[in-house]
Coordinates of C-alpha atoms in Angstrom, one line a residue:
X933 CA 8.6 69.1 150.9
X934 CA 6.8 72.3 151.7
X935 CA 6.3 74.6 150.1
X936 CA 8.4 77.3 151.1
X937 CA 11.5 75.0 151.0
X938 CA 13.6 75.2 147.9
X939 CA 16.1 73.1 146.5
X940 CA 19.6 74.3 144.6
X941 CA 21.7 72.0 142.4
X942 CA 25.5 74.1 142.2
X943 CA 27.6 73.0 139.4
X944 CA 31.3 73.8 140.2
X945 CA 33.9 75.0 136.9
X946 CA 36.4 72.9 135.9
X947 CA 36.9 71.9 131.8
X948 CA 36.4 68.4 131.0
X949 CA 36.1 67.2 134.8
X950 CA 32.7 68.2 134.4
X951 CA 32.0 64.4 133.6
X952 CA 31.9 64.3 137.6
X953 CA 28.7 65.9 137.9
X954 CA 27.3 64.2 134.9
X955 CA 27.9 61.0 137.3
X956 CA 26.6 62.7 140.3
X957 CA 23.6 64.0 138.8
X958 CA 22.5 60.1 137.3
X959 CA 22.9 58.5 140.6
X960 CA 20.3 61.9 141.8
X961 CA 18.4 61.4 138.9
X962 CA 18.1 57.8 138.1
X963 CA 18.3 55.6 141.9
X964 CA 17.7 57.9 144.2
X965 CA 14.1 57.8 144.1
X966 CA 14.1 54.8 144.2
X967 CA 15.3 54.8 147.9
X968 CA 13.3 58.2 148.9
X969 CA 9.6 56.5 146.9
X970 CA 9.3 60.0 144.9
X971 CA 11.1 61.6 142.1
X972 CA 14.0 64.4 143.0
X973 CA 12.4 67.7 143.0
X974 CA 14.9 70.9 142.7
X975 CA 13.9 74.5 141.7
X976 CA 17.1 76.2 141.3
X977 CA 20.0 75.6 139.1
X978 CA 23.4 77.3 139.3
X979 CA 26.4 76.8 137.4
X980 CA 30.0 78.3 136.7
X981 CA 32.3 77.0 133.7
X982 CA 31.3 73.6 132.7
X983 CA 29.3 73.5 135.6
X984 CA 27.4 76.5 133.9
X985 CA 26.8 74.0 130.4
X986 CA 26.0 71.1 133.1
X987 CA 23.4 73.2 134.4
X988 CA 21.8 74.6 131.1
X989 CA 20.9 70.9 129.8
X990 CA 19.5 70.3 133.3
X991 CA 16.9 73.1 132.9
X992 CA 16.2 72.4 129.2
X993 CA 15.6 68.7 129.9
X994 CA 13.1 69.5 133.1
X995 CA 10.2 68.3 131.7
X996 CA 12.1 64.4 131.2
X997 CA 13.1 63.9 134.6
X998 CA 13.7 60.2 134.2
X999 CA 16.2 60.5 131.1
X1000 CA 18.1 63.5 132.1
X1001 CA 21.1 62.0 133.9
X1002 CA 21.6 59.0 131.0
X1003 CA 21.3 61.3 128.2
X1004 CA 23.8 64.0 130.0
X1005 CA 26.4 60.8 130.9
X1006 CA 25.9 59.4 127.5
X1007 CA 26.8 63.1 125.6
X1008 CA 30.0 63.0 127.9
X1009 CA 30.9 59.9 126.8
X1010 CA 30.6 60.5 123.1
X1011 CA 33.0 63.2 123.3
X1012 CA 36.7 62.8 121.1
X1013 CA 39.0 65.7 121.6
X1014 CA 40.3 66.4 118.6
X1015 CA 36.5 67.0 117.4
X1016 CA 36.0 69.7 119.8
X1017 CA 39.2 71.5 120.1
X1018 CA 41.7 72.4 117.0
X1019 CA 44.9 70.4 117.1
X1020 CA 46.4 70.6 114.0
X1021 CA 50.2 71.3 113.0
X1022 CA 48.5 75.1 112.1
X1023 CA 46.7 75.4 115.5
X1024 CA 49.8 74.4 117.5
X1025 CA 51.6 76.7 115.1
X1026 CA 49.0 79.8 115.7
X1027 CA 49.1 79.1 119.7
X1028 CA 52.6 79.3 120.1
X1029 CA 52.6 82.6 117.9
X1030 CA 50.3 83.7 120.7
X1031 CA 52.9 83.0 123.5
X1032 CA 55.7 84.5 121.9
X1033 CA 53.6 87.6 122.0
X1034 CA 51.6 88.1 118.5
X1035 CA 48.4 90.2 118.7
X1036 CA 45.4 88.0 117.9
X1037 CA 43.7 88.9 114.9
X1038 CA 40.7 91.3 115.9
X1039 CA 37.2 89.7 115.7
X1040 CA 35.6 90.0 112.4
X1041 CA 31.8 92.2 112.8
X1042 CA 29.4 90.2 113.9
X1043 CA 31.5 87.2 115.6
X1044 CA 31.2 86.7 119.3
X1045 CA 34.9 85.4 119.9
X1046 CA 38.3 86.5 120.5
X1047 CA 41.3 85.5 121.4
X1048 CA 42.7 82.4 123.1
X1049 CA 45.3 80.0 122.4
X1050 CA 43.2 77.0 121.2
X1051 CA 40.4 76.7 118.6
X1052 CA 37.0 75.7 120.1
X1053 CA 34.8 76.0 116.9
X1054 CA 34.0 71.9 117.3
X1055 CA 33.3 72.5 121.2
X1056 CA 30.8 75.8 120.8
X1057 CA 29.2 73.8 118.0
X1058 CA 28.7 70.8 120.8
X1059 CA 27.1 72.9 122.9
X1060 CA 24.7 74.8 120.6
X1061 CA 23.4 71.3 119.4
X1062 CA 23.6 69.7 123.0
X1063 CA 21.3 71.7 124.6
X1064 CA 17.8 72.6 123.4
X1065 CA 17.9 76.3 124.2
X1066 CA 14.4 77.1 123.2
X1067 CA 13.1 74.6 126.2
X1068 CA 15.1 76.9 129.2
X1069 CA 12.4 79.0 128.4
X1070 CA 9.3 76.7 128.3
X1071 CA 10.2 74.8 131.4
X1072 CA 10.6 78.4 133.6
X1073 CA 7.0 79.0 132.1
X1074 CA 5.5 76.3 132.9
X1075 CA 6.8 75.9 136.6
X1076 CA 9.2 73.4 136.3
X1077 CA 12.1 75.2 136.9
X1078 CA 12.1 78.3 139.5
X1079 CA 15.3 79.9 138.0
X1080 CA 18.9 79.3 136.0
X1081 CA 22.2 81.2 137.0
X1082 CA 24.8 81.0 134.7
X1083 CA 28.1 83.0 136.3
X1084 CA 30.8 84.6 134.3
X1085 CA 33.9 87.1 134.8
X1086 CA 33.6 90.7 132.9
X1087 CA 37.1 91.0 131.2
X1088 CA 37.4 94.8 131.3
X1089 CA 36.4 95.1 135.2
X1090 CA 37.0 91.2 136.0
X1091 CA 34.0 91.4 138.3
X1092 CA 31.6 88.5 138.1
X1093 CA 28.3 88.8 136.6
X1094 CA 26.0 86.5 137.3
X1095 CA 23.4 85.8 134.8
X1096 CA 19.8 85.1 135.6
X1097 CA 16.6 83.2 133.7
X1098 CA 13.5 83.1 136.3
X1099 CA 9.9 82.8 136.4
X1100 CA 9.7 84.8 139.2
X1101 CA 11.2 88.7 139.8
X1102 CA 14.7 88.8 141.0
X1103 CA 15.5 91.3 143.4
X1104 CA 17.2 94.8 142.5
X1105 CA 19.5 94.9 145.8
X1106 CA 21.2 91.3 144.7
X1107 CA 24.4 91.9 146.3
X1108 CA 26.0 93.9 149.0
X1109 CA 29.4 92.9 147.1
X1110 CA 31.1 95.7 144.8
X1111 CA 32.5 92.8 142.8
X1112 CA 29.2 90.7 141.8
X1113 CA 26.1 92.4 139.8
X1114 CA 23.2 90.3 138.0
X1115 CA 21.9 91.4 135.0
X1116 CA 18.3 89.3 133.7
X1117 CA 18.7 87.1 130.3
X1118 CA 17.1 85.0 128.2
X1119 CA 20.3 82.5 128.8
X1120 CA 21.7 81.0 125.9
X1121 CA 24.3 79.3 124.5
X1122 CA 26.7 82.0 124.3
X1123 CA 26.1 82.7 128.4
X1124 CA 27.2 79.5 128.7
X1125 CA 30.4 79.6 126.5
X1126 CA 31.3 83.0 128.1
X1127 CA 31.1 81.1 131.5
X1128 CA 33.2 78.3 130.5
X1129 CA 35.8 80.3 128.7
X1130 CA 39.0 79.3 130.7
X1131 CA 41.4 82.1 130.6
X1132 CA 44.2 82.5 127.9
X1133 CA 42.9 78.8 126.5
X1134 CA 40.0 79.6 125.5
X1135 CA 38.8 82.7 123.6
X1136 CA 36.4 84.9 125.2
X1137 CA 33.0 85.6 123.7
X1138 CA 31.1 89.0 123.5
X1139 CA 27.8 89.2 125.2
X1140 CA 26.4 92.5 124.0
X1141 CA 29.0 95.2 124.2
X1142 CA 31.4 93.2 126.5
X1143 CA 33.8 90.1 126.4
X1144 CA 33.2 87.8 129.3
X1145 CA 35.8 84.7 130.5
X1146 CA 35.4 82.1 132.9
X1147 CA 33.4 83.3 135.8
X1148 CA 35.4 80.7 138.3
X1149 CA 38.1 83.2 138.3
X1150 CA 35.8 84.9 141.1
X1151 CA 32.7 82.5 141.8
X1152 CA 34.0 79.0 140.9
X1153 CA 31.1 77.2 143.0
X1154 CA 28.3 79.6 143.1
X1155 CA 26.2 79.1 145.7
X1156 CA 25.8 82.6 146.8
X1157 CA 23.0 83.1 144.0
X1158 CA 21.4 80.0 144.4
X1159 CA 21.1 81.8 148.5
X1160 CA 19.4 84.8 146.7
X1161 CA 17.5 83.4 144.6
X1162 CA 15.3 81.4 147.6
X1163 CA 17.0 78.0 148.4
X1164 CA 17.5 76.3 151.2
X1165 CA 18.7 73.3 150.6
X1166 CA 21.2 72.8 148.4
X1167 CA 23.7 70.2 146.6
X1168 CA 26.9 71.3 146.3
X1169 CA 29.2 69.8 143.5
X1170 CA 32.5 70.2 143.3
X1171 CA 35.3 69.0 140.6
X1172 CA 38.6 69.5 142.8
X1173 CA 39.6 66.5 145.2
X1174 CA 41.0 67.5 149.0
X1175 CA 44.3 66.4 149.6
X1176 CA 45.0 64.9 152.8
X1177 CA 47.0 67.6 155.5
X1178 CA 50.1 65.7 155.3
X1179 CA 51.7 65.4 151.8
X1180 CA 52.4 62.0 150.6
X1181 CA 56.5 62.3 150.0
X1182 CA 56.2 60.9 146.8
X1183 CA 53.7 63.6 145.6
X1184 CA 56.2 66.1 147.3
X1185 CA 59.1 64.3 145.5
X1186 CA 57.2 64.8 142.1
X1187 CA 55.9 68.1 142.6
X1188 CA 60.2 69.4 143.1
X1189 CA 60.4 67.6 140.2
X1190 CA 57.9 68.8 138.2
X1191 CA 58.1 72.5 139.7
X1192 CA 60.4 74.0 136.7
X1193 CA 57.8 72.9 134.2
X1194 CA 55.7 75.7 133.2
X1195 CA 53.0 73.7 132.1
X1196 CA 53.1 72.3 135.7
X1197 CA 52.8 75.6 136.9
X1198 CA 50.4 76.7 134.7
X1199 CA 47.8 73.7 135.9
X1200 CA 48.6 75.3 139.7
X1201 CA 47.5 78.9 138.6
X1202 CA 44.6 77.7 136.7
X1203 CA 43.5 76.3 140.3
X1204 CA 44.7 78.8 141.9
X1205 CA 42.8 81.4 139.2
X1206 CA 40.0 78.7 140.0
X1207 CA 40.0 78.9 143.8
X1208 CA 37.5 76.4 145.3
X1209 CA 36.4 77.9 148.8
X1210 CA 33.3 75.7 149.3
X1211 CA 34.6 74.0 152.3
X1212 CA 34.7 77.2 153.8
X1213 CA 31.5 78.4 152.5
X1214 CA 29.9 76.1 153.6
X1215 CA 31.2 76.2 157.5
X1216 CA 30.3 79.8 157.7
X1217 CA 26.2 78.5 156.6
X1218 CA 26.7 75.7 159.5
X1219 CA 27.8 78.3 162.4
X1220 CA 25.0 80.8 161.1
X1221 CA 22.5 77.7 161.0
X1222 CA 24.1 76.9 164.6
X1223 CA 23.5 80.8 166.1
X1224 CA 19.6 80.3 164.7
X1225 CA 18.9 77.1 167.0
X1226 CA 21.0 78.5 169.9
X1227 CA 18.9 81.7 169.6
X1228 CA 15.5 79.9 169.0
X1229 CA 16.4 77.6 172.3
X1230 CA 17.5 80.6 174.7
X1231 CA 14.7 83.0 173.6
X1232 CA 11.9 81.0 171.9
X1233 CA 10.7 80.1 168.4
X1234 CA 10.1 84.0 167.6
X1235 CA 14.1 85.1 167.8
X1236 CA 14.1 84.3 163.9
X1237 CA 12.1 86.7 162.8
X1238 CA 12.7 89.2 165.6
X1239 CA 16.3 89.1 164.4
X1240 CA 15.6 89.1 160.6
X1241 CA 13.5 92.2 161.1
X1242 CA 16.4 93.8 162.6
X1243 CA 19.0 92.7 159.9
X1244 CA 16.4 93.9 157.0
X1245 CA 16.7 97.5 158.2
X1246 CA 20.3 97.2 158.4
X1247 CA 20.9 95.9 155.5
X1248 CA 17.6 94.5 154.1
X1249 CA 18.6 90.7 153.5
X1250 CA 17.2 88.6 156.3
X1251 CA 18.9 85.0 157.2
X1252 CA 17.8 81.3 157.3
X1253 CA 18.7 77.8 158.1
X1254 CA 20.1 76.1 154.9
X1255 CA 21.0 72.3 154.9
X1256 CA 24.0 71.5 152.5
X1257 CA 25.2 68.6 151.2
X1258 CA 28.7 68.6 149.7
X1259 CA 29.8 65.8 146.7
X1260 CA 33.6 65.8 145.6
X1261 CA 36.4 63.7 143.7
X1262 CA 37.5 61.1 146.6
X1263 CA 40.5 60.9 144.1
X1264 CA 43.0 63.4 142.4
X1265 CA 41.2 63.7 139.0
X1266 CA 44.8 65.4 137.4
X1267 CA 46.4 61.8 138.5
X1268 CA 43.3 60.0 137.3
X1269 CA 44.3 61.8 134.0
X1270 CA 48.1 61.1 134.1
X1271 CA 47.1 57.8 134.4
X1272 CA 44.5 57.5 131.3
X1273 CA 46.9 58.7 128.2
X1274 CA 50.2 56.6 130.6
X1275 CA 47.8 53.5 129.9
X1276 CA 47.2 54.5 126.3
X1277 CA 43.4 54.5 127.0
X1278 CA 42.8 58.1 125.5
X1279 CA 41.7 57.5 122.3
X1280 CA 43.0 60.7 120.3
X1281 CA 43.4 60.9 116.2
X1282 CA 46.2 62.7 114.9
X1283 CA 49.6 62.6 115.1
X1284 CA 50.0 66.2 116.3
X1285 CA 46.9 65.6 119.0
X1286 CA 48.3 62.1 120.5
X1287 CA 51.9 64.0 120.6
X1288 CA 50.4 67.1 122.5
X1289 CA 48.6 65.2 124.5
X1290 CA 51.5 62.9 125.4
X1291 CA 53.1 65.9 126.4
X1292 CA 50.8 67.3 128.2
X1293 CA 50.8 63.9 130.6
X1294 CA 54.5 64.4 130.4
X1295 CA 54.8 67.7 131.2
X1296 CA 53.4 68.0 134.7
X1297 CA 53.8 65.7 138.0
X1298 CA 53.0 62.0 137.1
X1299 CA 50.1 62.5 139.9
X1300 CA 48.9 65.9 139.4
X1301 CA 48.1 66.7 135.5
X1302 CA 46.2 69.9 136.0
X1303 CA 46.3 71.4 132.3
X1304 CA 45.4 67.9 131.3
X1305 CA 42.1 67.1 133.3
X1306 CA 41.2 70.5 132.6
X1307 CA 41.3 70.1 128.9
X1308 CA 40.8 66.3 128.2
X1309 CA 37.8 66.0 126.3
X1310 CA 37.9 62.5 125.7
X1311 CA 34.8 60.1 125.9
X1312 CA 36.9 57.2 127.7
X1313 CA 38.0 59.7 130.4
X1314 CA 35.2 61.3 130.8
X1315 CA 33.6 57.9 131.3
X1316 CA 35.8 57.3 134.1
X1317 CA 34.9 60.5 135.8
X1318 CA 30.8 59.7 135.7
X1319 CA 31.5 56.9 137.2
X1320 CA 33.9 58.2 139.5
X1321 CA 31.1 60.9 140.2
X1322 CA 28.1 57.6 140.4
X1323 CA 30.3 56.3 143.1
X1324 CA 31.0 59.1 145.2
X1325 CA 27.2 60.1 144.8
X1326 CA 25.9 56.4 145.9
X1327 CA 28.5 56.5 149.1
X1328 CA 26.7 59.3 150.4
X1329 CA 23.1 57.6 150.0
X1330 CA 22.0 58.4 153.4
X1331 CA 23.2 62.4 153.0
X1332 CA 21.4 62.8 149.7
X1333 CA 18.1 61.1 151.1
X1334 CA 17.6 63.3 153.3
X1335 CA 18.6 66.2 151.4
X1336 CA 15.8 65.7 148.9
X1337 CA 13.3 64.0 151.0
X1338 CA 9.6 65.5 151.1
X1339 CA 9.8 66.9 154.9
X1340 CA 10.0 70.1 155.8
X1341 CA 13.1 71.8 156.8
X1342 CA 13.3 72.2 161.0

């Protein structure tokens, strides 16, 4: 690879489907350099939600290559959902004093959280011990890792502000957009909490003076800072799964159904709140990458830079070929998740926690359990989802190769 060419890893939002790119990133890790002869080099590391915590054990685990993507699907695996989350009679009990309209009690000084409807002491505590923080540091210092961008949504502007750790100086102009600033930070584990916060279920947590929430509400697959911040190639993960243009009539049939359920039509805000625009992200970087060779054909190898010295002094951000690959589901993970707790292959403790979550399942279309792949936490599911993720990863072999191959970029 030369060495101008930089390499992005984007880690989509999306709860406990994170496992995905826990799958994703092993196949990366662990076979394909097998097939390319050289280990899989990337510089850049961008995350949102879960994809935000995905993305923080990634760049504290630099300097162990080989182990990263076993040790990440391994911590997925050992996850149990009433550990993380609080599911007692009393939690229930608190949360549904929170619909009916009771004010949360305010935070006391010096804690970091406040509100939500569910307790996530046992999932905050996960993370601080998952991830060793201290090493996000090291690894930027010692060149391992060009920079970390960690995304989250302000809750008294709800702009985005994307959060940045780099060895390397980060423009001031980062954005022409009013609704996206940066601010530097020594990222920790309260960035990524804040970042994975998912509204109403989750409380939000204070970073200095401010609360910050999920920052898919505005950047659910951040690849826009992972532009900025010098790559050019880029993997693209993403945790939603593409329907096909013509319903299937029996998910129509469920979805009439289902449509009077509020949790059913809470799971369709929450990806609606979550909006995943990547497909069309990524077709606006193909027609720009398009105009460049067009442009270099008709006038000669020197339109690039005759052009981007134009564009700086209109708006002082030049442009570039980027080469994208794109991993998703190939299946609908909310059905994947209907399926799990129908089989009885969730294994919850509790009375209260195996009767929510049989609720949950039966709560929403048999095919389309949003709320529930959002908040399953559960080590046999997630299991299923890195290897739903290994799967999808190893069917695009050829894609991936020459994503991360050594050449330089055309």
């Amino acid at each position: 690879m030369s060495r101008s060419s930089r390499t992005a890893i984007v880690l989509s939002g999306g709860g406990s489907r994170g496992a995905y790119e826990a799958g994703v990133i092993r196949y990366i890790l662990d076979d394909l350099p097998k097939v390319l002869g050289h280990p899989v080099d990337f510089e850049i590391l961008t995350g949102t939600s879960v994809g935000a915590i995905n993305a923080c054990f990634l760049a504290a685990t630099m300097e162990q290559p080989e182990r990263q993507g076993t040790i990440l699907c391994d911590l997925w695996r050992s996850l149990r959902l009433e550990e993380l989350i609080g599911l007692s009679g009393l939690d229930m009990l608190r949360a549904g004093r929170l619909l009916l309209g009771r004010d949360p009690p305010p935070p006391k000084p010096g804690e970091y959280r406040y509100g939500g409807l569910l307790d996530t002491t046992g999932l905050e505590k996960f993370v601080l011990d998952a991830v060793r923080w201290g090493r996000i540091r090291i690894n930027l210092r010692a060149g391992r890792l060009q920079a970390l961008a960690v995304s989250a949504t302000h809750v008294g502007t709800g702009h985005t502000t994307v959060f940045i750790d780099s060895a390397e100086k980060v423009p001031d102009a980062w954005s022409r957009d009013p609704f996206v600033n940066h601010r530097i930070a020594a990222i920790g584990p309260r960035h990524a909490l804040a970042s994975a916060a998912i509204p109403m279920l989750f409380p939000a947590v204070r970073l200095g003076r401010s609360f910050y929430v999920d920052g898919g509400l505005r950047q659910n697959t951040p690849m826009s800072p992972a532009i900025r911040l010098g790559a050019d190639r880029m993997l693209v993960l993403s945790l939603r799964h593409m329907s096909p243009d013509l319903p299937d009539p029996v998910l129509t049939k469920e979805r009439e159904i289902a449509y009077p359920k509020p949790l059913f039509l809470f799971g369709k805000a929450l990806n609606a709140l979550l909006l995943d625009r990547t497909e069309y992200d990524i077709e606006r970087m193909q027609r720009l990458n398009e105009i460049l060779e067009a442009g270099t054909r008709a006038f000669g190898s020197e339109f690039q830079q005759i052009l981007n010295d134009e564009l700086i002094k209109l708006h002082g951000a030049p442009i570039r070929r980027l080469h994208v690959v794109h991993v998703r589901p190939s299946v609908q993970i909310g059905g994947l998740a209907a399926r799990f707790v129908e089989e009885g292959r969730v294994s919850v403790k509790g009375r209260v926690a195996k009767r929510l979550v049989a609720r949950l399942a039966d709560s929403e279309a048999r095919h389309e359990s949003d709320v529930l792949s959002y908040v399953l936490f559960d080590g046999e599911f997630a299991g299923a989802l890195v290897d739903l993720g290994y799967r999808d990863a190893s069917a695009m072999e050829s894609e991936l190769a020459t994503l991360f191959s050594r050449e330089s970029l055309g």
